[in-house]
């Protein structure tokens, strides 16, 4: 179906696992017990805030369910999640409200 053999797929999975481990070990294993400079700690504090929108934005702006065109439920639920996150300062509550808004809007349509 895809042209990949089972061995090639497993080789890719193992290689990605080793690479992920090496990246994490470089931070946790090698410099985990050292004091980091204040400027680096300040930048690392914003990493989760930057990663979540980077993961969600393509799904909101180019959803596969609507053939890549803008969709009102996707945009509206993203705005609900953004508003709740800004208002309550809680990523978990924002995600839950965004999912509930998306499910509710799809049920209405």
mmCIF file of C-alpha atoms in Angstrom:
data_model
loop_
_atom_site.group_PDB
_atom_site.id
_atom_site.type_symbol
_atom_site.label_atom_id
_atom_site.label_comp_id
_atom_site.label_asym_id
_atom_site.label_seq_id
_atom_site.Cartn_x
_atom_site.Cartn_y
_atom_site.Cartn_z
ATOM 1 C CA UNK A 1 0.000 0.000 0.000
ATOM 2 C CA UNK A 2 2.712 2.532 0.937
ATOM 3 C CA UNK A 3 5.752 0.882 -0.582
ATOM 4 C CA UNK A 4 7.466 0.544 2.815
ATOM 5 C CA UNK A 5 8.490 -2.847 4.148
ATOM 6 C CA UNK A 6 7.931 -3.824 7.750
ATOM 7 C CA UNK A 7 11.650 -3.731 8.448
ATOM 8 C CA UNK A 8 11.964 -0.182 7.077
ATOM 9 C CA UNK A 9 9.095 1.042 9.211
ATOM 10 C CA UNK A 10 10.577 -0.530 12.355
ATOM 11 C CA UNK A 11 13.988 0.915 11.522
ATOM 12 C CA UNK A 12 12.438 4.401 11.281
ATOM 13 C CA UNK A 13 10.573 3.914 14.581
ATOM 14 C CA UNK A 14 13.732 2.789 16.376
ATOM 15 C CA UNK A 15 15.809 5.606 14.846
ATOM 16 C CA UNK A 16 13.259 8.216 15.929
ATOM 17 C CA UNK A 17 13.169 6.710 19.421
ATOM 18 C CA UNK A 18 16.962 6.847 19.725
ATOM 19 C CA UNK A 19 17.032 10.427 18.421
ATOM 20 C CA UNK A 20 14.327 11.512 20.868
ATOM 21 C CA UNK A 21 16.155 9.853 23.747
ATOM 22 C CA UNK A 22 19.442 11.503 22.739
ATOM 23 C CA UNK A 23 17.852 14.943 22.590
ATOM 24 C CA UNK A 24 16.227 14.564 26.002
ATOM 25 C CA UNK A 25 19.341 13.016 27.554
ATOM 26 C CA UNK A 26 21.409 15.957 26.362
ATOM 27 C CA UNK A 27 19.332 18.247 28.568
ATOM 28 C CA UNK A 28 18.392 16.001 31.466
ATOM 29 C CA UNK A 29 21.390 13.680 31.714
ATOM 30 C CA UNK A 30 24.281 15.927 30.826
ATOM 31 C CA UNK A 31 23.241 19.309 32.251
ATOM 32 C CA UNK A 32 20.370 18.265 34.525
ATOM 33 C CA UNK A 33 22.222 18.960 37.768
ATOM 34 C CA UNK A 34 23.865 22.219 36.690
ATOM 35 C CA UNK A 35 22.574 25.698 37.348
ATOM 36 C CA UNK A 36 21.251 27.251 34.137
ATOM 37 C CA UNK A 37 21.641 30.978 33.410
ATOM 38 C CA UNK A 38 18.675 33.222 34.114
ATOM 39 C CA UNK A 39 18.277 34.252 30.466
ATOM 40 C CA UNK A 40 17.924 30.599 29.411
ATOM 41 C CA UNK A 41 15.422 29.820 32.165
ATOM 42 C CA UNK A 42 13.375 32.852 31.115
ATOM 43 C CA UNK A 43 13.226 31.590 27.515
ATOM 44 C CA UNK A 44 12.472 27.990 28.495
ATOM 45 C CA UNK A 45 9.494 29.155 30.540
ATOM 46 C CA UNK A 46 7.681 30.114 27.298
ATOM 47 C CA UNK A 47 8.313 26.836 25.463
ATOM 48 C CA UNK A 48 4.967 25.134 26.315
ATOM 49 C CA UNK A 49 3.087 28.300 25.424
ATOM 50 C CA UNK A 50 4.699 28.292 21.977
ATOM 51 C CA UNK A 51 4.401 24.558 21.268
ATOM 52 C CA UNK A 52 0.647 24.116 21.818
ATOM 53 C CA UNK A 53 -0.445 26.787 19.300
ATOM 54 C CA UNK A 54 2.105 25.463 16.812
ATOM 55 C CA UNK A 55 0.507 22.019 17.050
ATOM 56 C CA UNK A 56 -3.095 23.231 16.883
ATOM 57 C CA UNK A 57 -2.929 26.004 14.258
ATOM 58 C CA UNK A 58 -2.578 23.802 11.142
ATOM 59 C CA UNK A 59 -5.595 21.742 12.198
ATOM 60 C CA UNK A 60 -7.654 24.880 12.690
ATOM 61 C CA UNK A 61 -6.663 26.731 9.527
ATOM 62 C CA UNK A 62 -6.420 23.733 7.153
ATOM 63 C CA UNK A 63 -8.663 21.002 8.618
ATOM 64 C CA UNK A 64 -8.562 17.696 6.744
ATOM 65 C CA UNK A 65 -12.269 17.081 7.404
ATOM 66 C CA UNK A 66 -13.248 20.049 5.245
ATOM 67 C CA UNK A 67 -10.742 19.402 2.434
ATOM 68 C CA UNK A 68 -8.355 22.034 3.750
ATOM 69 C CA UNK A 69 -10.764 24.978 3.642
ATOM 70 C CA UNK A 70 -11.716 27.138 6.604
ATOM 71 C CA UNK A 71 -14.427 25.692 8.793
ATOM 72 C CA UNK A 72 -16.657 27.635 11.182
ATOM 73 C CA UNK A 73 -16.624 24.952 13.941
ATOM 74 C CA UNK A 74 -12.816 24.831 13.870
ATOM 75 C CA UNK A 75 -12.383 28.607 14.015
ATOM 76 C CA UNK A 76 -15.108 29.120 16.621
ATOM 77 C CA UNK A 77 -13.817 26.384 18.928
ATOM 78 C CA UNK A 78 -10.274 27.768 18.639
ATOM 79 C CA UNK A 79 -11.568 31.207 19.612
ATOM 80 C CA UNK A 80 -13.456 29.700 22.565
ATOM 81 C CA UNK A 81 -10.291 27.916 23.720
ATOM 82 C CA UNK A 82 -8.255 31.097 23.271
ATOM 83 C CA UNK A 83 -10.776 33.157 25.235
ATOM 84 C CA UNK A 84 -11.084 30.662 28.083
ATOM 85 C CA UNK A 85 -7.309 30.260 28.251
ATOM 86 C CA UNK A 86 -6.792 34.013 28.422
ATOM 87 C CA UNK A 87 -9.595 34.459 30.942
ATOM 88 C CA UNK A 88 -8.850 31.545 33.298
ATOM 89 C CA UNK A 89 -5.078 31.147 32.667
ATOM 90 C CA UNK A 90 -5.522 27.363 32.416
ATOM 91 C CA UNK A 91 -4.401 25.372 29.385
ATOM 92 C CA UNK A 92 -6.341 22.286 30.482
ATOM 93 C CA UNK A 93 -9.601 24.185 30.928
ATOM 94 C CA UNK A 94 -9.062 25.954 27.608
ATOM 95 C CA UNK A 95 -8.528 22.637 25.816
ATOM 96 C CA UNK A 96 -11.614 21.080 27.411
ATOM 97 C CA UNK A 97 -13.794 24.072 26.534
ATOM 98 C CA UNK A 98 -12.428 24.122 22.984
ATOM 99 C CA UNK A 99 -13.245 20.435 22.498
ATOM 100 C CA UNK A 100 -16.712 20.866 23.988
ATOM 101 C CA UNK A 101 -17.363 23.855 21.734
ATOM 102 C CA UNK A 102 -16.197 21.874 18.690
ATOM 103 C CA UNK A 103 -18.384 18.881 19.534
ATOM 104 C CA UNK A 104 -21.354 21.128 20.263
ATOM 105 C CA UNK A 105 -21.001 23.102 17.037
ATOM 106 C CA UNK A 106 -20.647 19.929 14.985
ATOM 107 C CA UNK A 107 -23.783 18.531 16.649
ATOM 108 C CA UNK A 108 -25.721 21.634 15.643
ATOM 109 C CA UNK A 109 -24.581 21.471 12.029
#
